[in-house]
Every structure is written in C-alpha cells, then in structure tokens.
Coordinates of N, CA, C and O in Angstrom, one line a residue:
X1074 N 0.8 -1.2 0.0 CA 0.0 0.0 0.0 C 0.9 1.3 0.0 O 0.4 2.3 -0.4
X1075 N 2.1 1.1 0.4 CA 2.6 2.8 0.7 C 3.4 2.8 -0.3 O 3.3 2.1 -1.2
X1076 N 4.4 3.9 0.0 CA 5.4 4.2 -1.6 C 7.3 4.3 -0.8 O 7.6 5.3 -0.2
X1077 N 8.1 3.3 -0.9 CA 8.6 3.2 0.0 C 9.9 4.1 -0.6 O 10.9 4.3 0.0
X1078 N 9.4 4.7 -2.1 CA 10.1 6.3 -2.4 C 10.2 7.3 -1.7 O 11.1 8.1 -1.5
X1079 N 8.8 7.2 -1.0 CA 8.8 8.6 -0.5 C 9.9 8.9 0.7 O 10.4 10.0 1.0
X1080 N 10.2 7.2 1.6 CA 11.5 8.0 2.2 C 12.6 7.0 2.2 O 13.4 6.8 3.1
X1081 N 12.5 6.4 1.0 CA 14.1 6.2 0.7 C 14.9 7.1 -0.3 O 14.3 7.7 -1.2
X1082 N 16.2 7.4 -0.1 CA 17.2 8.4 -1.0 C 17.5 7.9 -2.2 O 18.6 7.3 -2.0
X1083 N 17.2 7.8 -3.5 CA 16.7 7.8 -4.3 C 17.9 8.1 -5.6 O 17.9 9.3 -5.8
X1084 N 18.9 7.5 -6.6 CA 19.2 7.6 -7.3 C 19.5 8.9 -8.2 O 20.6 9.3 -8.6
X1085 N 18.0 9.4 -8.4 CA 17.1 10.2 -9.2 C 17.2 11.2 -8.2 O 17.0 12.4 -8.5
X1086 N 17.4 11.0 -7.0 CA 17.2 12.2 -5.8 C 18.5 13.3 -5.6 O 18.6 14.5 -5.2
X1087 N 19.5 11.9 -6.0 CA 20.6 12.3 -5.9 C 21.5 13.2 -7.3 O 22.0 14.3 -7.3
X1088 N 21.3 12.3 -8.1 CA 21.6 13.0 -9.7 C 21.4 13.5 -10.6 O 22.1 13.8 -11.6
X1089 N 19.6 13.7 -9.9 CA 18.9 14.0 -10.7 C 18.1 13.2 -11.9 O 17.0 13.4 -12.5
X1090 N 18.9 12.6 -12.0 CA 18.3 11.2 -13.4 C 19.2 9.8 -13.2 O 19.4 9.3 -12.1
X1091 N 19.6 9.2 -14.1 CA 19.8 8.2 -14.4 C 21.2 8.2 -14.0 O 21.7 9.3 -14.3
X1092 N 22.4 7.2 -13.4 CA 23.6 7.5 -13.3 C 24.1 6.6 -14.3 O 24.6 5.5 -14.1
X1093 N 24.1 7.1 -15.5 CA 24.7 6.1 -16.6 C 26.1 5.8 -16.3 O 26.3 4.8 -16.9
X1094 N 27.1 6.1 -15.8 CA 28.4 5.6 -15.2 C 28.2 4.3 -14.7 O 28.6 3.5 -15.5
X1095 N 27.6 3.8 -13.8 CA 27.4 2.7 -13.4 C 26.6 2.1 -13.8 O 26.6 0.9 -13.6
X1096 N 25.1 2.6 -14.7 CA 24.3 1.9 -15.0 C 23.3 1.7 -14.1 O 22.6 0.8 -14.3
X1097 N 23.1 2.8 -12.4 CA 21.8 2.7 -12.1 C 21.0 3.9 -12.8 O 21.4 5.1 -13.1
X1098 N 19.7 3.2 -12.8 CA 18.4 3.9 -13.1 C 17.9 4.7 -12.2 O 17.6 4.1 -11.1
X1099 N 17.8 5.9 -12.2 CA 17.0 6.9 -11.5 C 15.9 6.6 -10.0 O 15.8 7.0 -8.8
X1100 N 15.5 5.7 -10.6 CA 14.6 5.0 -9.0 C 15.4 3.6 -8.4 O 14.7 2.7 -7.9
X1101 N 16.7 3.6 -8.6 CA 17.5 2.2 -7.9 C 17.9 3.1 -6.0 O 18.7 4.1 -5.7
X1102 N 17.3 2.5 -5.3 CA 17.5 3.2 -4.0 C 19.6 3.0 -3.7 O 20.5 2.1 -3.8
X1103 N 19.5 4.6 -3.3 CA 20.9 4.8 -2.7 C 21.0 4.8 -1.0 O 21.9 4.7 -0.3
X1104 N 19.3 4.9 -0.8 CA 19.6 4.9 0.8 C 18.4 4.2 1.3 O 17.5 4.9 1.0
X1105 N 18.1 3.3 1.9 CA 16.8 3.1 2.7 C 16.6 4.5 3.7 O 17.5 4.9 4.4
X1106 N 15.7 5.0 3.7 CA 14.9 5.9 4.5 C 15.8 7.1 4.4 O 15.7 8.2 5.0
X1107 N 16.5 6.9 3.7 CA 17.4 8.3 3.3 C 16.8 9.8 4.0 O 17.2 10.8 4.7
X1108 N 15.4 9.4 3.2 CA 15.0 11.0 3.1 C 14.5 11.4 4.3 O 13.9 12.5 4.4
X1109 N 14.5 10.5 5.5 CA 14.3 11.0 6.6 C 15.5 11.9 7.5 O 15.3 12.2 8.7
X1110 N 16.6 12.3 6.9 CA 17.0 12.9 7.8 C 16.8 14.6 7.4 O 17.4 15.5 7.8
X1111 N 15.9 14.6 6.5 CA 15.0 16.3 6.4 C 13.8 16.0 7.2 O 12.9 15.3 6.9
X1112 N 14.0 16.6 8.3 CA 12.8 16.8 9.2 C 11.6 17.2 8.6 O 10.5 16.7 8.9
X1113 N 11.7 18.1 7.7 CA 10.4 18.6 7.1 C 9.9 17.1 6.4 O 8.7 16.7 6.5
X1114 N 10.3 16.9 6.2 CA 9.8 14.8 5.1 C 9.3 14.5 6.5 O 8.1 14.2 6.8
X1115 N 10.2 14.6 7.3 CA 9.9 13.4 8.5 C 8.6 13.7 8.8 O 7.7 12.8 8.8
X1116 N 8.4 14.3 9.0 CA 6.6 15.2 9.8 C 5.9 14.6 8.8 O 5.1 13.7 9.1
X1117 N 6.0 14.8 7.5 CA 4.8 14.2 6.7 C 4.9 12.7 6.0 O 4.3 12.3 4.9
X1118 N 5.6 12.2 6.8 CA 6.0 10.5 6.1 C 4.4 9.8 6.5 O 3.5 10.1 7.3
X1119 N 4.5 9.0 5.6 CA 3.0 8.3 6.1 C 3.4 7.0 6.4 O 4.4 6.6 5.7
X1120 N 2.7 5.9 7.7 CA 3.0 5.1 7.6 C 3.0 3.6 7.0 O 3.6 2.6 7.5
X1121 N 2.2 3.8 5.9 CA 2.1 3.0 4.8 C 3.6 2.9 4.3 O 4.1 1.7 4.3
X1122 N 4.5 4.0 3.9 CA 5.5 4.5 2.9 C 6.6 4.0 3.6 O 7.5 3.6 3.0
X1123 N 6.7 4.0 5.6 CA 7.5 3.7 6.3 C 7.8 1.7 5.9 O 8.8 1.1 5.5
X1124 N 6.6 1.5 6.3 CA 5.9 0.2 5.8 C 6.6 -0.6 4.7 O 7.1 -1.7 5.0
X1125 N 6.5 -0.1 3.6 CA 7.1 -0.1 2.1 C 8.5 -0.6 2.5 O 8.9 -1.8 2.5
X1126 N 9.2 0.9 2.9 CA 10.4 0.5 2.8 C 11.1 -0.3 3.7 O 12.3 -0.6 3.3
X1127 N 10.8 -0.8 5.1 CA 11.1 -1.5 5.6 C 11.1 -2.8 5.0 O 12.0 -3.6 5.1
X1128 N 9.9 -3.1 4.2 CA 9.7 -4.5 3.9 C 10.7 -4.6 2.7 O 11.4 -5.5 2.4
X1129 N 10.6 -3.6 2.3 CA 11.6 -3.7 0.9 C 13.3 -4.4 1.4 O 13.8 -5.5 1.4
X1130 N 13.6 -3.2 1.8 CA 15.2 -3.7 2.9 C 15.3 -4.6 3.6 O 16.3 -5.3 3.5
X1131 N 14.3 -4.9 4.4 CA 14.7 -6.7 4.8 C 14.2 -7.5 3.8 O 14.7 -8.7 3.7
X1132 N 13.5 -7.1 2.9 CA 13.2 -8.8 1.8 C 14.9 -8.7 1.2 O 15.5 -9.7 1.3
X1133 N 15.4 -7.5 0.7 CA 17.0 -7.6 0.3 C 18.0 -8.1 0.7 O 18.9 -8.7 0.2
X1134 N 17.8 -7.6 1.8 CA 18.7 -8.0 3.1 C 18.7 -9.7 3.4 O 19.7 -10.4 3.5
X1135 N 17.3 -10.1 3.3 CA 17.7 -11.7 3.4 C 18.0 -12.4 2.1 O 18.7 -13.3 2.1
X1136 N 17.1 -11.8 0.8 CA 17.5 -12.2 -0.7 C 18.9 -12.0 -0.9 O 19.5 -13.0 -1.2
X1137 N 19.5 -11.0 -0.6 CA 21.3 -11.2 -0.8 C 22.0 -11.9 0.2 O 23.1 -12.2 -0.2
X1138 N 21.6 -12.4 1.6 CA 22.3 -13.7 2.3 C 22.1 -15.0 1.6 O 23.1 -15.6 1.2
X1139 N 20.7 -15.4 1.3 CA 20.2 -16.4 0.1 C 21.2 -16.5 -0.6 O 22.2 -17.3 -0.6
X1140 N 21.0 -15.4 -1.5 CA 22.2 -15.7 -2.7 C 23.8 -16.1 -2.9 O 24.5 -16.8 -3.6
X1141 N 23.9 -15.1 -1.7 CA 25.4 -15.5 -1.5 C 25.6 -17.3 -0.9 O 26.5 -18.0 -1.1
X1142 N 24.6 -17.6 -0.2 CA 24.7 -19.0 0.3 C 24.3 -19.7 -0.7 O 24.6 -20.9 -0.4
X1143 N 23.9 -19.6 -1.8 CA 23.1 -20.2 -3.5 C 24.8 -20.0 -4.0 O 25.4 -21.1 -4.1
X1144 N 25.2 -19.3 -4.2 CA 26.0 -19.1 -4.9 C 27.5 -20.2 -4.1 O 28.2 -21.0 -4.7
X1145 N 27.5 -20.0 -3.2 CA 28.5 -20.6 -2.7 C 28.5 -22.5 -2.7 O 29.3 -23.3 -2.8
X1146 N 26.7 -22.5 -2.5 CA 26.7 -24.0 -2.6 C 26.2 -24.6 -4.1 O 25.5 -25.7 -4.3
X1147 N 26.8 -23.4 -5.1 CA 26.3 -23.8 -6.5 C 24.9 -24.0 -6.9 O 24.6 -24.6 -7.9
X1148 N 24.1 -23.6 -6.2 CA 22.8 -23.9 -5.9 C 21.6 -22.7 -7.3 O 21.9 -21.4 -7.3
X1149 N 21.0 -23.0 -7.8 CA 20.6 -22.2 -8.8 C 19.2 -22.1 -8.6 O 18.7 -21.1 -9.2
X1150 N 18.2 -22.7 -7.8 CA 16.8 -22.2 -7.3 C 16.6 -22.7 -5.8 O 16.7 -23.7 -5.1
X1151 N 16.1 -21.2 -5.6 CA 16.1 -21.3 -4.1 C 14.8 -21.4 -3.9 O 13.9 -20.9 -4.6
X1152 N 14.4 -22.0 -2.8 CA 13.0 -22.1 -1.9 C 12.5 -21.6 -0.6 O 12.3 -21.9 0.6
X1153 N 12.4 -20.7 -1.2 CA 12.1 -19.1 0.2 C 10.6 -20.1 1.2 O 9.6 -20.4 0.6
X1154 N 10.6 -20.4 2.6 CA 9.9 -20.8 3.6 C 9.4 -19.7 4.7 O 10.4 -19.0 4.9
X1155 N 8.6 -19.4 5.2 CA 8.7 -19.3 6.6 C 6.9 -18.2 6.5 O 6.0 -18.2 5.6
X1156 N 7.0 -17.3 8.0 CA 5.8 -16.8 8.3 C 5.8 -15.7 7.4 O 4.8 -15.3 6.8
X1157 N 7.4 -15.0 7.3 CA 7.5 -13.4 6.9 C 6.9 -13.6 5.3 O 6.2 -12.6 5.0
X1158 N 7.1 -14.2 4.7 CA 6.6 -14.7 3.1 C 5.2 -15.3 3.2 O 4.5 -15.0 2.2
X1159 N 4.6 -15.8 3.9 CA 3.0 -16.2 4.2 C 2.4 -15.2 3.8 O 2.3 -14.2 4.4
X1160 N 1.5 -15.4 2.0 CA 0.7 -14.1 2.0 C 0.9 -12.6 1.7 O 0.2 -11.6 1.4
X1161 N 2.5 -13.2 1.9 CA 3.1 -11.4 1.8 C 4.1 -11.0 0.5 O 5.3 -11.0 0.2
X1162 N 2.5 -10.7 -0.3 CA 3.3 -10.9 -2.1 C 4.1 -9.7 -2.8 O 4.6 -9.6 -3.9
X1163 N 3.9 -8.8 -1.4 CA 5.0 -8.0 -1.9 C 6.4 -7.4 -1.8 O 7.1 -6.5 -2.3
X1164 N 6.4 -8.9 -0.1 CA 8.0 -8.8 -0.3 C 8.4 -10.3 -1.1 O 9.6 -10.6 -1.2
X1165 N 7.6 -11.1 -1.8 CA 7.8 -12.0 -2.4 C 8.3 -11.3 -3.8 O 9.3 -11.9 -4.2
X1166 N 7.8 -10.2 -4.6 CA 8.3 -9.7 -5.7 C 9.7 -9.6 -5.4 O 10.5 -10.2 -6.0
X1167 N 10.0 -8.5 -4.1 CA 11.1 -8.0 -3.7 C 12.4 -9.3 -3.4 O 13.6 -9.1 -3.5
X1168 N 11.9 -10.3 -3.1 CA 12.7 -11.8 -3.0 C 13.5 -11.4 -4.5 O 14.6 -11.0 -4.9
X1169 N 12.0 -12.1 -5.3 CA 12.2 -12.7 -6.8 C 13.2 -11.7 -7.5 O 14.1 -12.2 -8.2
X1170 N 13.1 -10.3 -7.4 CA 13.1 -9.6 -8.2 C 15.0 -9.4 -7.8 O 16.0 -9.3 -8.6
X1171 N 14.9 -9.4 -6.3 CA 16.4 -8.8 -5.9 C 17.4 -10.1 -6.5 O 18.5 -10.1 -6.9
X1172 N 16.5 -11.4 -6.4 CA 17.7 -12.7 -6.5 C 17.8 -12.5 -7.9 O 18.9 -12.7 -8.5
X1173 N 16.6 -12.2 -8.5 CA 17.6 -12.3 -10.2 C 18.3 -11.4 -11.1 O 18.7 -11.6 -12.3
X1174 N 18.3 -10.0 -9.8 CA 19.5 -9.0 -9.8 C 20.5 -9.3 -10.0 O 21.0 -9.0 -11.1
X1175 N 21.2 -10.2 -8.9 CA 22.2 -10.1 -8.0 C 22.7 -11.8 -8.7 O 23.8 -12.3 -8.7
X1176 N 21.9 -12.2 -9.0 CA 22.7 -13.2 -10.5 C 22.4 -13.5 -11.2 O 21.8 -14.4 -11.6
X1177 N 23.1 -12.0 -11.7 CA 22.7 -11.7 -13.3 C 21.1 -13.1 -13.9 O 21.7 -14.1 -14.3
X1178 N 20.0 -13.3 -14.1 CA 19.2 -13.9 -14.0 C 19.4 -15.0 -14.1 O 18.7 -15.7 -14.8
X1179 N 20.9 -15.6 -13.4 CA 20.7 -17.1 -13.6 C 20.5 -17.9 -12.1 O 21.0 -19.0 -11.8
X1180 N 19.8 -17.2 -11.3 CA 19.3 -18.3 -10.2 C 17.6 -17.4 -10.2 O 17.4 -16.3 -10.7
X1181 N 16.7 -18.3 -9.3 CA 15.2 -18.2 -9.4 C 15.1 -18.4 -7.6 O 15.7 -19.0 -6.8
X1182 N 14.0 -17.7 -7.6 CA 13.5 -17.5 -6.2 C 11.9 -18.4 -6.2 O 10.9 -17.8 -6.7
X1183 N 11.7 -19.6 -5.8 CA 10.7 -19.9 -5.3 C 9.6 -19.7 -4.1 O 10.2 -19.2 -3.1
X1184 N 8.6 -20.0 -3.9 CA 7.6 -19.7 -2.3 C 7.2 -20.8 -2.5 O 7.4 -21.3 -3.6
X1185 N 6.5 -21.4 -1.6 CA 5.7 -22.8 -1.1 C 4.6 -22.0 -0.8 O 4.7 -20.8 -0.5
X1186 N 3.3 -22.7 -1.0 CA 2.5 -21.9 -0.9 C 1.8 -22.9 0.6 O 0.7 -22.6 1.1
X1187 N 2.5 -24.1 1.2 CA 1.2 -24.9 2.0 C 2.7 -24.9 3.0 O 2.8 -26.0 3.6
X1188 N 3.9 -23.8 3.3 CA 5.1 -24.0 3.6 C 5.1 -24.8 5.0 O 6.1 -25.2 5.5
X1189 N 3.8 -24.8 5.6 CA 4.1 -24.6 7.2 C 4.4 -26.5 7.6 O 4.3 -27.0 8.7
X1190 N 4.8 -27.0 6.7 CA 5.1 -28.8 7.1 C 6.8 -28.6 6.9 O 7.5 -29.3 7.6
X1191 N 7.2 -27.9 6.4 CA 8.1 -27.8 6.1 C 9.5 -28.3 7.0 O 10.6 -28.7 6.6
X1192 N 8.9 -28.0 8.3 CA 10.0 -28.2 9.4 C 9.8 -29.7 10.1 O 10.5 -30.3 10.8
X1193 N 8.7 -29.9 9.7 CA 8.3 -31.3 10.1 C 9.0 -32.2 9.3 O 9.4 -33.3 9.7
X1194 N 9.1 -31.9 8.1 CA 9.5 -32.8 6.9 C 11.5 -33.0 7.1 O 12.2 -34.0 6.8
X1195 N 11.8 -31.6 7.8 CA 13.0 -31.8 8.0 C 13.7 -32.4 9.2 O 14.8 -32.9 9.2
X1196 N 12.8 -32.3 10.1 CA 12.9 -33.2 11.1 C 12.8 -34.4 10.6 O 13.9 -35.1 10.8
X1197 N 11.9 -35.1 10.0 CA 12.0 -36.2 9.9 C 12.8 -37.0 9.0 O 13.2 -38.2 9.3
X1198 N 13.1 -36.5 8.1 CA 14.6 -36.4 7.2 C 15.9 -36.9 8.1 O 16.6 -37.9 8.1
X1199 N 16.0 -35.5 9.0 CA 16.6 -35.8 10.0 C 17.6 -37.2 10.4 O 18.6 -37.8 10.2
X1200 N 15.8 -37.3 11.3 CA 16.0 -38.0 12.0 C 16.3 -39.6 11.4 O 16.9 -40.6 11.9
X1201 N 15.5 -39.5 10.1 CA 16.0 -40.8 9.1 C 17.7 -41.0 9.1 O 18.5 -41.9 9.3
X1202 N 17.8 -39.8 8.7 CA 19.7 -39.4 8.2 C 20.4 -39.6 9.7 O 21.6 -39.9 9.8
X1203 N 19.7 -39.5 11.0 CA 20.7 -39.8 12.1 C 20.8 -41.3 12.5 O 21.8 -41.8 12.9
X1204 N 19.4 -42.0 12.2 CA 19.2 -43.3 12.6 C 20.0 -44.0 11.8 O 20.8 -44.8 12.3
X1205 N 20.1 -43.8 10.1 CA 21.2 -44.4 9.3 C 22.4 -44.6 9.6 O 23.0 -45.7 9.3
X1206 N 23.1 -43.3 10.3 CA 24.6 -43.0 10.3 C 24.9 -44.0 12.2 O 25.8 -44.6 12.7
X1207 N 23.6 -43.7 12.8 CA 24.2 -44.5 14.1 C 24.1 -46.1 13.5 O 24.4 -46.9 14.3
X1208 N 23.8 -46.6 12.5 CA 23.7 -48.1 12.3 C 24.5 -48.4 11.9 O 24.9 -49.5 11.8
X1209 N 25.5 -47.0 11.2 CA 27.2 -47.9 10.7 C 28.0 -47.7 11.7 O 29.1 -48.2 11.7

C-alpha cells in the first residue's frame, strides 16, 4: 500500500536522473529511509510508505544472504519458507526480483504456498539421516 520512495534516497534524488556511469536507473535506492534525515519529510512521512520501505530492505537484506549461500553452494533455485513470506506478495516480488539482480538472472526465487510442514518434513529427514549414520 505505501510508496517506499517517499523516504528512501533515491538515485534520481541524488543526480537528478539516471547514473549512466554505473548503469543505475533513477529509481535504484541509494539509501533506505534516506529522506528521513530532512525533518520537514519526516513530519509528513505516512505510515504505509514507512511500511514499504522496511519490507523492501529486509526482503534484500535476506534475498542477498540467500544468494550469496546459493551461490557458494552452486545452488541455482532457491525455496524461500517461513511466516514473513505467508501471503506477503510483496516482499515476495522484492525476494524474486532482488535474486535475479544479484545473479545476473541465472538463479530463481521460489515460495511454497502450504510451507508450514516444512520443518516437520525436516525433522524427519533428520532423523532418518541420524538413525542411518548411528547403524554404521
């Protein structure tokens, strides 16, 4: 619902346009909540827009740990789990969208849509994989 432009610092905020030197685009955030340190923003931030950008920065924040652990274990589609993704389709864009940034589009971001067995299933994996290894 909010606009998590309104107080992140902004590319476009900064240069005015597009930073063709590096190749970001005008709306690629340079700061999460940047534009909060003008008090005058600050008074009129809404908290929808606060909202936004929070979710935005932690879905990145965990999409680039992901990756770098994808990347390291050669791993090319990942399977995003848990409550913070339950329903929540639009840090699910922000997942999909940051992972196929950040390699170059050759790894993919999946969701489980029924995720909540998930830990049961690993448990019992588990505990298969422990009972095996105590029988040798």
């Amino acid at each position: 619902k909010g606009d998590a432009s309104a107080v992140d610092k902004l590319v476009g905020d900064i240069y005015g346009d597009d930073y063709k030197g590096l190749g970001l685009s005008s709306d690629t955030v340079a700061s999460s909540f940047g534009k909060l340190v003008n008090s005058s923003l600050r008074e009129k931030v809404k908290k929808e827009d606060m909202a936004a950008s929070l979710t935005q920065m932690i879905s990145w924040n965990i999409a680039q740990i992901a990756r770098l652990v994808a990347e390291r274990e050669d791993a090319k589609t990942i399977i995003f789990t848990g409550s913070f993704l339950r329903r929540n389709h639009a840090a699910q864009r922000k997942f999909a969208s940051a992972f196929r940034y950040w390699s170059n589009g050759e790894s993919r971001a999946l969701f489980m849509k029924h995720e909540g067995y998930v830990g049961a299933v690993g448990a019992l994996a588990m505990s298969n994989l422990i009972r095996e290894e105590s029988q040798h």
